Coordinates of C-alpha atoms and ligand atoms in Angstrom, one line a residue:
Chain A
M1 CA 51.8 -42.3 71.0
A2 CA 52.6 -40.0 74.0
D3 CA 49.9 -38.2 75.9
S4 CA 48.1 -35.7 74.1
M5 CA 49.4 -32.2 74.9
I6 CA 46.7 -30.3 73.0
K7 CA 43.3 -31.6 72.5
L8 CA 40.8 -29.9 70.2
E9 CA 37.2 -30.9 70.6
E10 CA 34.8 -30.2 67.7
L11 CA 36.3 -26.7 67.3
T12 CA 34.1 -24.5 65.0
K13 CA 34.8 -21.0 63.8
V14 CA 32.3 -19.0 61.9
Y15 CA 33.6 -15.5 61.2
E16 CA 31.2 -12.6 61.7
G17 CA 29.3 -11.8 58.6
T18 CA 29.9 -15.2 57.0
E19 CA 27.5 -18.1 56.7
E20 CA 29.9 -21.0 56.2
P21 CA 32.3 -22.0 58.9
A22 CA 36.0 -21.4 58.3
V23 CA 36.7 -24.3 60.6
A24 CA 34.0 -26.9 61.1
D25 CA 33.9 -29.5 63.8
L26 CA 37.4 -30.1 64.1
S27 CA 38.7 -32.7 66.5
M28 CA 42.4 -33.5 66.9
D29 CA 45.0 -34.7 69.4
V30 CA 48.5 -33.3 69.4
P31 CA 50.8 -35.7 71.2
E32 CA 53.5 -34.3 73.5
G33 CA 56.8 -33.7 72.1
E34 CA 55.7 -34.0 68.4
I35 CA 55.7 -31.7 65.4
V36 CA 52.2 -31.8 64.0
V37 CA 52.0 -30.0 60.6
L38 CA 48.7 -28.6 59.2
V39 CA 48.9 -28.4 55.6
G40 CA 46.3 -27.7 53.0
P41 CA 45.3 -25.6 50.1
S42 CA 45.0 -21.8 50.7
G43 CA 42.0 -20.8 52.5
C44 CA 41.4 -24.3 54.0
G45 CA 41.5 -22.8 57.5
K46 CA 45.1 -23.7 58.7
T47 CA 45.7 -20.3 60.2
T48 CA 42.2 -20.0 61.7
T49 CA 42.7 -23.5 63.4
M50 CA 46.1 -22.7 64.8
K51 CA 44.9 -19.2 66.2
M52 CA 42.2 -20.9 68.0
I53 CA 44.6 -23.0 70.0
N54 CA 45.9 -19.7 71.6
R55 CA 42.6 -18.1 71.1
V56 CA 44.0 -15.3 69.1
I57 CA 40.9 -16.1 67.2
E58 CA 38.0 -17.1 69.6
P59 CA 36.3 -20.3 68.6
T60 CA 32.6 -20.0 68.0
S61 CA 32.1 -23.5 69.6
G62 CA 34.0 -26.5 70.7
R63 CA 36.7 -26.9 73.4
I64 CA 40.4 -26.5 73.8
F65 CA 42.5 -28.6 76.1
L66 CA 46.2 -27.7 77.0
E67 CA 47.8 -30.3 79.2
G68 CA 44.5 -31.9 80.0
E69 CA 43.1 -28.5 81.3
D70 CA 40.1 -27.0 79.7
V71 CA 41.3 -23.6 78.4
T72 CA 38.5 -22.7 76.3
S73 CA 37.3 -19.8 78.6
T74 CA 40.4 -19.2 81.0
N75 CA 42.1 -15.8 80.8
P76 CA 43.5 -15.6 77.3
D77 CA 46.6 -13.6 78.3
L78 CA 47.7 -16.1 80.8
L79 CA 47.0 -19.0 78.3
R80 CA 49.1 -17.1 75.7
R81 CA 52.0 -16.9 77.8
R82 CA 52.3 -20.6 78.1
I83 CA 52.3 -21.0 74.4
G84 CA 55.2 -19.8 72.0
Y85 CA 53.8 -17.9 69.0
V86 CA 55.6 -17.4 65.8
I87 CA 54.0 -16.1 62.6
Q88 CA 55.1 -15.7 59.1
Q89 CA 55.8 -11.9 59.3
I90 CA 57.6 -12.5 62.5
G91 CA 56.3 -9.3 64.2
L92 CA 59.5 -8.4 65.9
F93 CA 59.0 -5.1 67.8
P94 CA 61.1 -2.5 65.8
H95 CA 61.5 -0.1 68.5
M96 CA 62.9 -2.7 71.0
S97 CA 66.4 -4.1 71.0
I98 CA 66.9 -7.8 70.4
R99 CA 67.3 -8.3 74.0
D100 CA 63.9 -6.6 74.9
N101 CA 62.2 -8.4 72.2
V102 CA 63.3 -11.7 73.4
A103 CA 62.5 -10.7 76.9
T104 CA 58.8 -9.9 76.2
V105 CA 57.1 -13.0 77.8
P106 CA 59.7 -13.3 80.8
R107 CA 59.0 -9.8 81.5
L108 CA 55.2 -10.4 81.4
L109 CA 55.8 -13.3 83.8
D110 CA 57.9 -11.0 86.0
W111 CA 61.2 -12.7 85.9
D112 CA 64.0 -11.0 87.5
E113 CA 66.3 -9.0 85.1
H114 CA 69.3 -11.2 85.8
K115 CA 67.5 -14.2 84.9
I116 CA 66.2 -12.6 81.8
D117 CA 69.7 -11.6 80.6
D118 CA 70.9 -15.0 81.1
R119 CA 68.1 -16.6 79.3
V120 CA 68.5 -14.2 76.3
D121 CA 72.2 -14.8 75.9
E122 CA 71.4 -18.5 76.2
L123 CA 68.9 -18.4 73.5
L124 CA 71.0 -16.3 71.2
E125 CA 73.8 -18.8 71.5
L126 CA 71.4 -21.7 70.9
V127 CA 70.7 -20.3 67.3
G128 CA 74.3 -19.4 66.8
M129 CA 74.1 -15.7 67.2
D130 CA 76.8 -14.1 69.3
P131 CA 75.0 -12.4 72.3
G132 CA 77.8 -9.6 72.6
R133 CA 77.1 -8.6 69.0
F134 CA 73.4 -9.0 68.7
R135 CA 71.8 -8.4 72.1
G136 CA 71.7 -4.6 71.7
R137 CA 70.8 -4.4 68.1
Y138 CA 67.4 -3.5 66.7
P139 CA 65.2 -5.8 64.4
R140 CA 66.1 -3.6 61.3
E141 CA 69.9 -4.2 61.9
L142 CA 69.5 -8.0 61.2
S143 CA 69.1 -10.1 58.1
G144 CA 65.9 -11.9 57.1
G145 CA 67.2 -15.1 58.4
Q146 CA 68.5 -13.6 61.7
R147 CA 65.1 -11.9 62.3
Q148 CA 63.4 -15.3 61.8
R149 CA 65.8 -17.0 64.5
I150 CA 65.0 -14.2 66.8
G151 CA 61.3 -14.8 66.2
V152 CA 61.6 -18.4 67.1
I153 CA 63.8 -17.7 70.3
R154 CA 61.5 -15.0 71.3
A155 CA 58.7 -17.5 71.4
L156 CA 61.0 -20.0 73.3
A157 CA 61.9 -17.4 75.8
A158 CA 59.8 -18.5 78.7
D159 CA 60.2 -22.1 77.8
P160 CA 56.6 -22.8 76.9
P161 CA 55.7 -26.4 76.5
V162 CA 53.8 -25.7 73.3
M163 CA 54.7 -23.7 70.2
L164 CA 52.5 -22.5 67.3
M165 CA 54.2 -21.7 64.1
D166 CA 52.4 -20.3 61.1
E167 CA 54.5 -20.7 58.1
P168 CA 57.5 -19.5 60.1
F169 CA 59.9 -20.1 57.2
G170 CA 57.5 -18.9 54.5
A171 CA 58.9 -15.6 53.6
I172 CA 62.6 -16.3 53.0
D173 CA 64.9 -17.5 50.2
P174 CA 65.0 -21.3 49.6
I175 CA 68.6 -21.6 50.8
T176 CA 68.1 -19.8 54.0
R177 CA 64.8 -21.6 54.5
E178 CA 66.4 -25.0 54.2
R179 CA 69.1 -24.0 56.6
L180 CA 66.6 -22.7 59.1
Q181 CA 64.4 -25.7 58.8
N182 CA 67.5 -28.1 59.6
E183 CA 68.6 -25.8 62.4
F184 CA 65.2 -25.9 63.8
L185 CA 64.9 -29.7 63.6
R186 CA 68.2 -30.0 65.4
L187 CA 67.1 -27.6 68.2
Q188 CA 63.7 -29.6 68.5
A189 CA 65.5 -32.8 69.0
D190 CA 67.0 -31.2 72.2
I191 CA 64.0 -29.2 73.4
K192 CA 61.2 -31.5 72.5
K193 CA 58.3 -29.1 72.4
T194 CA 55.0 -29.9 71.3
I195 CA 54.5 -28.0 68.0
V196 CA 51.7 -27.1 65.8
F197 CA 53.2 -26.1 62.5
V198 CA 51.3 -24.5 59.7
T199 CA 52.5 -24.5 56.0
H200 CA 51.0 -24.9 52.5
D201 CA 54.0 -26.6 51.3
I202 CA 53.7 -30.4 51.3
D203 CA 57.6 -30.8 51.1
E204 CA 58.1 -28.6 54.1
A205 CA 55.4 -30.8 55.8
I206 CA 57.1 -34.0 55.0
K207 CA 60.5 -32.7 56.2
M208 CA 59.2 -31.0 59.5
G209 CA 56.2 -33.2 60.6
D210 CA 56.4 -36.0 62.8
R211 CA 52.7 -36.3 62.0
I212 CA 50.9 -34.3 59.2
A213 CA 47.3 -33.4 59.1
I214 CA 46.2 -32.8 55.6
L215 CA 43.2 -30.4 55.8
Q216 CA 40.3 -29.9 53.2
D217 CA 38.1 -26.8 53.1
Q218 CA 36.8 -25.8 56.6
S219 CA 39.7 -27.8 58.2
I220 CA 38.1 -31.0 57.6
I221 CA 40.9 -33.6 58.2
A222 CA 41.5 -35.6 55.0
Q223 CA 44.3 -37.6 56.8
F224 CA 46.2 -37.4 60.0
D225 CA 49.1 -39.6 59.8
T226 CA 52.9 -40.0 59.7
P227 CA 54.5 -38.7 56.5
E228 CA 55.4 -42.2 55.5
E229 CA 51.8 -43.3 55.7
I230 CA 50.6 -40.4 53.9
L231 CA 52.9 -40.8 50.9
T232 CA 52.3 -44.6 50.7
N233 CA 48.7 -44.9 51.7
P234 CA 46.9 -41.7 50.9
A235 CA 43.6 -41.8 52.4
S236 CA 41.6 -40.3 49.4
Q237 CA 41.8 -38.8 46.0
F238 CA 42.1 -35.4 47.7
V239 CA 45.2 -36.4 49.6
S240 CA 46.9 -38.0 46.6
D241 CA 46.1 -34.9 44.6
F242 CA 47.3 -32.6 47.2
V243 CA 50.6 -34.5 47.9
G244 CA 50.6 -34.0 44.1
S245 CA 52.8 -34.6 41.1
G246 CA 55.9 -35.2 43.2
A247 CA 54.2 -37.9 45.3
A248 CA 55.8 -40.9 43.5
L249 CA 59.1 -39.3 43.7
K250 CA 58.8 -38.2 47.4
R251 CA 57.8 -41.8 48.2
M252 CA 61.2 -42.9 46.5
N253 CA 62.8 -41.1 49.5
L254 CA 61.2 -43.4 52.0
T255 CA 62.3 -46.7 50.7
R256 CA 66.0 -47.9 50.7
V257 CA 67.7 -50.1 47.9
G258 CA 68.4 -52.8 50.7
E259 CA 64.7 -53.2 51.2
V260 CA 63.8 -54.1 47.7
T261 CA 64.5 -57.3 45.6
L262 CA 67.5 -56.5 43.3
K263 CA 68.0 -57.7 39.6
D264 CA 70.6 -60.1 38.7
W265 CA 72.7 -58.9 36.0
P266 CA 74.7 -61.3 33.8
T267 CA 78.5 -60.9 34.8
A268 CA 81.8 -61.6 33.5
R269 CA 85.4 -62.2 34.6
S270 CA 88.3 -61.2 32.6
D271 CA 89.7 -64.9 32.7
E272 CA 86.6 -66.3 31.0
K273 CA 86.6 -67.6 27.5
R274 CA 85.1 -65.3 24.9
D275 CA 82.7 -68.0 23.6
T276 CA 81.4 -68.6 27.1
L277 CA 80.7 -64.9 27.6
R278 CA 79.1 -64.6 24.0
N279 CA 76.8 -67.4 24.9
R280 CA 75.8 -66.0 28.3
L281 CA 74.9 -62.6 26.6
D282 CA 72.9 -64.4 23.9
D283 CA 71.0 -66.2 26.6
A284 CA 70.4 -63.1 28.7
E285 CA 67.6 -60.6 28.2
Q286 CA 70.1 -57.8 28.6
D287 CA 72.3 -56.3 26.1
Q288 CA 75.5 -56.0 28.2
L289 CA 77.5 -58.2 30.6
L290 CA 78.9 -56.6 33.7
L291 CA 82.6 -57.2 34.0
L292 CA 83.8 -57.8 37.5
D293 CA 87.4 -57.7 38.8
D294 CA 89.0 -60.4 41.0
D295 CA 87.5 -59.1 44.1
G296 CA 84.0 -58.9 42.6
R297 CA 83.9 -55.2 42.0
P298 CA 82.0 -54.0 39.0
R299 CA 84.4 -52.7 36.3
R300 CA 83.0 -52.3 32.9
W301 CA 79.9 -52.8 30.7
L302 CA 80.7 -55.2 27.9
H303 CA 78.5 -55.4 24.6
A304 CA 78.3 -58.1 22.0
Q305 CA 80.8 -56.2 19.7
D306 CA 83.3 -55.8 22.6
L307 CA 83.4 -59.7 22.9
R308 CA 84.2 -59.9 19.2
T309 CA 87.6 -58.3 19.6
D310 CA 90.7 -59.9 21.1
D311 CA 91.7 -56.9 23.3
E312 CA 91.8 -57.1 27.0
L313 CA 88.3 -57.1 28.4
T314 CA 89.4 -54.5 30.9
S315 CA 90.1 -52.0 27.9
V316 CA 87.0 -52.5 25.9
G317 CA 83.3 -51.6 26.7
E318 CA 82.3 -48.8 28.9
E319 CA 83.3 -47.8 32.5
V320 CA 80.6 -48.5 35.3
H321 CA 79.1 -45.3 36.6
G322 CA 76.3 -44.9 38.9
V323 CA 77.2 -47.3 41.9
I324 CA 74.9 -47.2 44.8
S325 CA 74.6 -49.1 48.1
A326 CA 71.9 -50.9 50.1
N327 CA 71.7 -47.6 52.2
S328 CA 70.8 -45.5 49.1
T329 CA 67.2 -44.5 48.6
I330 CA 65.1 -45.6 45.6
A331 CA 65.3 -41.8 44.7
D332 CA 69.1 -42.1 44.7
A333 CA 68.9 -45.1 42.6
L334 CA 66.7 -43.4 40.1
D335 CA 69.0 -40.5 39.9
Q336 CA 72.0 -42.8 39.1
M337 CA 69.8 -44.8 36.5
L338 CA 69.0 -41.7 34.7
R339 CA 72.6 -40.7 34.5
S340 CA 73.9 -44.0 33.4
H341 CA 73.7 -45.0 29.7
Y342 CA 71.8 -48.3 30.4
G343 CA 69.2 -47.2 32.9
T344 CA 70.7 -49.4 35.3
A345 CA 72.4 -48.6 38.8
V346 CA 74.8 -51.2 40.1
V347 CA 74.5 -52.0 43.8
V348 CA 77.6 -52.8 45.8
D349 CA 78.1 -53.8 49.5
D350 CA 80.4 -52.1 52.0
D351 CA 83.6 -53.6 50.3
D352 CA 82.3 -52.3 46.8
R353 CA 81.5 -55.8 45.6
Y354 CA 78.6 -56.4 43.3
T355 CA 75.5 -57.5 44.9
G356 CA 72.9 -56.7 42.2
A357 CA 71.2 -54.1 40.0
V358 CA 68.5 -51.7 40.0
D359 CA 66.6 -51.0 36.8
M360 CA 63.2 -49.6 35.9
A361 CA 61.5 -52.9 36.6
V362 CA 62.9 -52.9 40.2
V363 CA 61.8 -49.2 40.7
L364 CA 58.4 -50.1 39.4
A365 CA 58.1 -53.1 41.7
A366 CA 59.2 -51.1 44.6
A367 CA 56.6 -48.4 43.7
E368 CA 54.0 -51.1 43.5
A369 CA 54.8 -52.4 47.0
M370 CA 54.6 -48.8 48.3
G371 CA 51.0 -48.8 47.9
Q372 CA 48.3 -49.5 45.3
S373 CA 46.9 -46.2 44.0
A374 CA 50.1 -44.6 44.7
G375 CA 51.9 -47.4 42.6
A376 CA 49.8 -46.8 39.7
D377 CA 50.6 -43.1 39.9
A378 CA 54.3 -43.9 39.9
Q379 CA 54.3 -46.2 37.1
H380 CA 52.8 -43.6 35.0
R381 CA 55.5 -41.1 35.8
L382 CA 58.3 -43.6 35.6
A383 CA 57.1 -44.7 32.3
D384 CA 57.5 -41.0 31.1
A385 CA 60.8 -40.8 32.8
D386 CA 61.9 -44.1 30.9
V387 CA 60.9 -42.6 27.6
E388 CA 63.2 -39.6 28.4
T389 CA 66.1 -41.9 29.2
T390 CA 65.8 -43.6 25.8
D391 CA 65.7 -40.3 24.0
E392 CA 69.0 -39.4 26.0
E393 CA 70.5 -42.7 25.0
Q394 CA 69.8 -42.1 21.4
V395 CA 71.2 -38.5 21.4
S396 CA 74.4 -39.6 23.3
G397 CA 74.7 -42.9 21.5
Chain B
M1 CA 63.0 50.9 57.0
A2 CA 64.5 53.1 59.6
A3 CA 61.2 53.6 61.1
F4 CA 61.1 49.8 61.6
W5 CA 64.4 49.6 63.3
N6 CA 63.6 52.7 65.4
Y7 CA 60.4 51.1 66.6
L8 CA 62.2 47.9 67.3
S9 CA 64.9 49.3 69.4
S10 CA 62.6 51.6 71.4
N11 CA 59.9 48.9 72.2
F12 CA 62.2 46.0 72.9
D13 CA 60.8 45.5 76.3
T14 CA 57.2 45.3 75.2
L15 CA 58.2 43.2 72.3
A16 CA 59.7 40.6 74.8
E17 CA 56.7 40.8 76.9
H18 CA 54.4 40.0 74.0
A19 CA 56.6 37.2 72.9
W20 CA 56.5 35.8 76.4
G21 CA 52.6 36.1 76.4
H22 CA 52.3 34.4 73.0
F23 CA 54.4 31.6 74.1
Y24 CA 52.5 31.2 77.3
V25 CA 49.1 30.9 75.8
V26 CA 50.4 28.6 72.9
A27 CA 52.4 26.3 75.3
L28 CA 49.3 25.9 77.7
G29 CA 46.8 25.6 74.8
L30 CA 49.0 22.9 73.1
T31 CA 49.6 21.1 76.3
L32 CA 45.8 20.9 77.1
S33 CA 45.1 20.0 73.5
S34 CA 47.7 17.2 73.4
I35 CA 46.2 15.7 76.6
I36 CA 42.7 15.8 75.5
G37 CA 43.6 15.1 71.8
I38 CA 45.7 12.0 72.5
S39 CA 43.2 10.6 75.1
L40 CA 40.4 11.0 72.7
G41 CA 42.4 9.3 70.0
M42 CA 43.5 6.5 72.1
L43 CA 40.0 5.9 73.3
S44 CA 38.3 5.8 70.0
Y45 CA 40.9 4.6 67.4
R46 CA 39.5 0.9 67.5
N47 CA 35.9 1.7 67.2
P48 CA 34.6 3.0 63.8
T49 CA 31.7 4.9 65.5
A50 CA 33.8 6.3 68.3
R51 CA 36.5 7.3 65.8
A52 CA 34.1 9.2 63.5
A53 CA 32.5 10.9 66.4
S54 CA 35.9 12.3 67.9
L55 CA 37.2 13.2 64.4
N56 CA 33.9 15.0 63.2
T57 CA 33.8 16.8 66.6
S58 CA 37.2 18.3 66.4
A59 CA 36.8 19.0 62.7
I60 CA 33.6 21.0 63.4
I61 CA 35.3 23.1 66.1
L62 CA 38.1 24.1 63.6
T63 CA 35.3 25.5 61.2
I64 CA 34.1 27.9 63.8
P65 CA 35.6 31.3 62.9
S66 CA 38.1 32.2 65.5
L67 CA 36.6 35.7 66.1
A68 CA 33.3 34.0 66.9
L69 CA 34.9 31.4 69.2
F70 CA 36.5 34.1 71.2
A71 CA 33.4 36.0 71.2
I72 CA 31.6 33.2 72.8
M73 CA 34.4 32.7 75.2
L74 CA 33.7 36.0 76.5
T75 CA 30.2 35.2 77.5
L76 CA 31.1 32.0 79.3
P77 CA 31.5 31.9 83.2
P78 CA 34.9 32.7 84.9
P79 CA 37.2 29.8 84.9
I80 CA 37.1 29.6 81.1
G81 CA 35.2 32.7 80.0
G82 CA 35.9 36.3 80.4
L83 CA 38.8 38.5 79.5
G84 CA 42.4 37.7 79.5
A85 CA 44.7 34.6 78.9
R86 CA 42.4 31.9 80.1
P87 CA 39.7 32.1 77.2
V88 CA 42.5 32.3 74.7
I89 CA 44.2 29.2 76.1
A90 CA 40.8 27.3 76.2
G91 CA 40.1 28.4 72.6
L92 CA 43.4 27.4 71.3
A93 CA 43.1 24.0 73.1
L94 CA 39.8 23.3 71.1
Y95 CA 41.2 24.6 67.8
G96 CA 44.3 22.4 68.1
L97 CA 42.4 19.2 68.6
L98 CA 41.9 18.0 65.0
P99 CA 45.5 17.4 64.0
I100 CA 46.3 15.7 67.2
V101 CA 43.3 13.5 67.3
R102 CA 43.5 12.7 63.6
N103 CA 47.2 11.8 63.9
T104 CA 46.8 9.8 67.0
I105 CA 44.1 7.8 65.3
V106 CA 45.9 7.3 62.1
G107 CA 49.3 6.5 63.8
L108 CA 47.8 3.9 66.2
N109 CA 45.9 2.3 63.3
E110 CA 48.8 2.3 61.0
V111 CA 50.9 0.1 63.3
D112 CA 51.8 -2.9 61.4
Q113 CA 49.1 -5.5 62.4
A114 CA 51.6 -8.3 62.4
I115 CA 53.5 -6.6 65.3
V116 CA 50.2 -6.1 67.2
E117 CA 49.3 -9.6 66.7
S118 CA 52.6 -11.0 67.8
A119 CA 52.2 -8.9 70.9
L120 CA 48.7 -10.3 71.6
G121 CA 49.8 -13.9 70.8
M122 CA 52.6 -13.5 73.5
G123 CA 49.9 -12.5 76.1
M124 CA 50.2 -8.9 76.3
G125 CA 47.0 -7.2 77.6
R126 CA 45.3 -4.4 76.0
R127 CA 46.8 -1.7 77.9
E128 CA 50.3 -3.2 77.5
R129 CA 49.9 -3.4 73.8
L130 CA 48.7 0.2 73.6
F131 CA 51.4 1.7 75.7
R132 CA 54.5 -0.6 75.1
I133 CA 53.8 -1.3 71.4
E134 CA 51.3 0.9 69.5
A135 CA 52.0 4.2 71.2
P136 CA 55.7 4.1 70.8
L137 CA 55.5 3.1 67.2
A138 CA 52.8 5.7 66.5
W139 CA 54.6 8.4 68.3
P140 CA 56.3 10.1 65.4
V141 CA 52.8 10.6 63.7
I142 CA 51.4 11.7 66.9
V143 CA 54.2 14.5 67.6
T144 CA 53.7 15.6 63.8
G145 CA 50.0 16.2 64.8
I146 CA 50.9 18.2 67.8
R147 CA 53.5 20.1 65.6
V148 CA 50.9 21.1 63.1
S149 CA 48.5 22.0 65.9
G150 CA 51.2 24.2 67.4
L151 CA 51.7 26.1 64.2
L152 CA 47.9 26.5 63.9
M153 CA 47.9 28.0 67.5
V154 CA 50.6 30.4 66.9
A155 CA 48.6 32.1 64.3
I156 CA 45.2 31.8 65.9
A157 CA 46.6 33.2 69.2
T158 CA 46.9 36.7 67.6
I159 CA 43.1 36.9 67.3
G160 CA 42.9 36.0 71.0
S161 CA 44.0 39.6 71.6
I162 CA 40.3 40.7 71.0
V163 CA 39.5 39.2 74.4
N164 CA 42.4 40.8 75.9
G165 CA 44.8 37.8 75.4
P166 CA 48.4 38.4 75.6
G167 CA 50.8 38.0 72.6
F168 CA 51.7 39.7 69.3
G169 CA 48.2 40.2 68.6
Q170 CA 48.2 43.1 71.1
M171 CA 50.6 44.9 68.8
L172 CA 48.5 44.1 65.6
L173 CA 45.2 45.3 67.3
S174 CA 46.9 48.5 68.6
A175 CA 48.4 49.2 65.3
L176 CA 44.9 48.7 63.6
A177 CA 43.5 51.2 66.1
R178 CA 46.0 53.9 65.2
I179 CA 46.2 53.3 61.5
G180 CA 47.6 56.4 59.7
S181 CA 50.0 57.4 62.6
A182 CA 53.7 57.2 62.1
T183 CA 54.2 54.1 64.3
A184 CA 51.3 52.1 63.2
T185 CA 53.0 50.6 60.2
P186 CA 56.3 49.5 61.9
Q187 CA 54.3 48.2 64.9
A188 CA 52.2 46.1 62.5
L189 CA 55.3 44.8 60.7
V190 CA 57.1 44.0 63.9
G191 CA 54.0 42.1 65.4
T192 CA 53.6 40.1 62.2
L193 CA 57.5 39.2 62.0
G194 CA 57.2 38.2 65.6
V195 CA 54.6 35.7 64.8
I196 CA 56.4 34.3 61.9
V197 CA 59.8 34.0 63.9
F198 CA 58.0 32.5 66.7
G199 CA 56.4 29.9 64.3
I200 CA 59.7 29.0 62.8
C201 CA 61.2 28.5 66.2
L202 CA 58.4 26.3 67.4
D203 CA 58.5 24.2 64.1
G204 CA 62.4 23.8 64.7
L205 CA 61.8 22.8 68.2
F206 CA 59.3 20.1 67.2
R207 CA 61.6 18.7 64.7
L208 CA 64.2 18.2 67.1
L209 CA 61.7 16.7 69.6
V210 CA 60.4 14.2 67.1
H211 CA 64.0 13.1 66.4
Y212 CA 65.1 12.8 70.0
T213 CA 61.9 11.1 71.3
T214 CA 61.7 8.5 68.6
P215 CA 63.0 5.1 69.6
R216 CA 66.2 4.4 68.1
G217 CA 65.0 1.2 66.4
I218 CA 62.5 3.2 64.2
R219 CA 64.3 6.6 63.8
G220 CA 64.4 7.5 60.0
Ligands
ATP1 N1 38.8 -12.2 59.8 C1 38.1 -12.9 58.7 N2 36.8 -12.6 58.5 C2 36.1 -13.4 57.6 N3 36.6 -14.5 57.0 C3 37.9 -14.9 57.3 C4 38.7 -14.0 58.2 N4 39.9 -14.7 58.3 C5 39.7 -15.8 57.5 N5 38.7 -15.9 56.9 C6 38.2 -16.9 55.9 O1 38.4 -18.2 56.6 C7 38.9 -19.1 55.7 C8 40.2 -19.8 56.2 O2 41.1 -18.8 56.4 P1 42.6 -19.1 56.9 O3 43.2 -18.0 57.0 O4 42.5 -19.9 58.2 O5 43.1 -20.1 55.7 P2 44.6 -20.8 55.6 O6 44.3 -22.2 55.4 O7 45.5 -20.3 56.7 O8 44.9 -20.1 54.2 P3 46.5 -19.6 53.7 O9 47.1 -20.8 53.3 O10 46.1 -18.8 52.4 O11 47.1 -18.9 54.7 C9 39.1 -18.5 54.4 O12 38.0 -18.8 53.6 C10 39.2 -16.9 54.7 O13 38.7 -16.2 53.7
MG2 MG1 47.3 -18.9 56.7

């Protein structure tokens, strides 16, 4: 872990006129260059926590360190100019041009106007907006997604080491949100800011976070870990509940097919005798043989009745769908399994040669390996999924 | 009707003089009222107690009958009191406070909190926030207050003639004094119309002002 850029020490906030603290005794280190996501149920204190970092909300007690310096009681305006700030409503200044909006902090820092112009154009280009077209526009002349981009580059204008982002992609449609998230992650790969990112959406947290802090009421940290750890080893019932119904499936995105033990499926070659094949199928627990071509590539599924005919094996049975590779995730495998008639996904190597198969048992074993309590959760859900597949089979068969 | 046109053509010079006098007291009264009213609003808009105090004070002033206010002005010592334009200007400035104070307070408080917060979060100080963000955004509302106040003053300025203030009120007073004489009615009519036309012109002027002083990004 890199040095901590932001250090919070026993931060507490009790709002005036309330008894219970909104944030109680929170201590946390945010490592340099990472995105730390604060996520938790509504009202748990995420926003309050984030706003205490730039002291838009003054803490009742506790201390805040920025780059090792105690900033708990320094001049708040000077502190804020060192911290980029993006809020959900964006808060662009409607009476100012895009240029003037982006120039806000550089102006406060007394940059000269030439330098500001260059910086504004550079930032607009960074988010794919043509400076010539957009520099002179007003916020109301932009789309929601464009406004959001301006909100982000306005916060980046004076190149602050730290950014605070409160549900920055909260108020936009899912497609634009996805695009902005990806765009931001690409940007972050270059600029490597230290970012505190607030969301109530666990999927967004998993996607954006290098590290996720799952917060309980009063910003009590339920778990502060990488997304992988949170998905595979939730620290408490609260965390697994919060990660929620999709947890098992989300975890499926973290494991690749190459990492699990595959199932050996009984195979067949077109030049083999019918009797041999029939015996092989009788001995197998499976109800089909997998026909491979001369190069070992999977071709068809063969049933017992297919083996009773004298037709060419390549023209009987059913075509193989749902081929995956070692790089596919377990989620991809599951997806293919649910589409194929036999609840099985065939795994091939780089030359498309059969290497094994993934079926429910394999997925369940993988889920088991991903974590104890999590595994039980997954079995439950996968058992349900299994039932659904069976239904489908009956309908289509 | 002929009497009216007759009166108008033969008294055109005095009419112009009264129009100028009316303009003079209203313009100065409004300027003073705007300066005081906007300042009061800006000083008090954040604090509920201060807000209530400035709103109530300017509201109470407006409830004093204008006749009484000008009579009080008469008794005050020279810079303000006495006879002539000065007590009228002072009186108008006081009467005009409420719409300006109220609209300043409402306008500043109505500015989207997300905008103010993002200004705060970027490190703008209190003064920068007020003058670079809140005031420009509240401006259309504030000018509307000044406009209402101006129209109020156009009407009240006529009463100012009882302390010998300039304006169309002079014509109305003299017409009242000579009621029954041939020129009394045309004179009263011309004076009244003068006030109305003056008010309409002022209103139009303010609509233009609102439009051209509102930042392009928020112009309706
Ligand atoms: N200005 C305030 N005065 C009093 N209580 C407040 C104030 N702001 C927030 N609270 C309370 O503090 C708690 C934490 O609020 P906060 O806004 O930090 O939650 P959050 O986690 O950001 O929630 P959300 O996901 O809904 O945005 C809540 O119970 C809220 O009601
Ligand atoms: Mg919040």
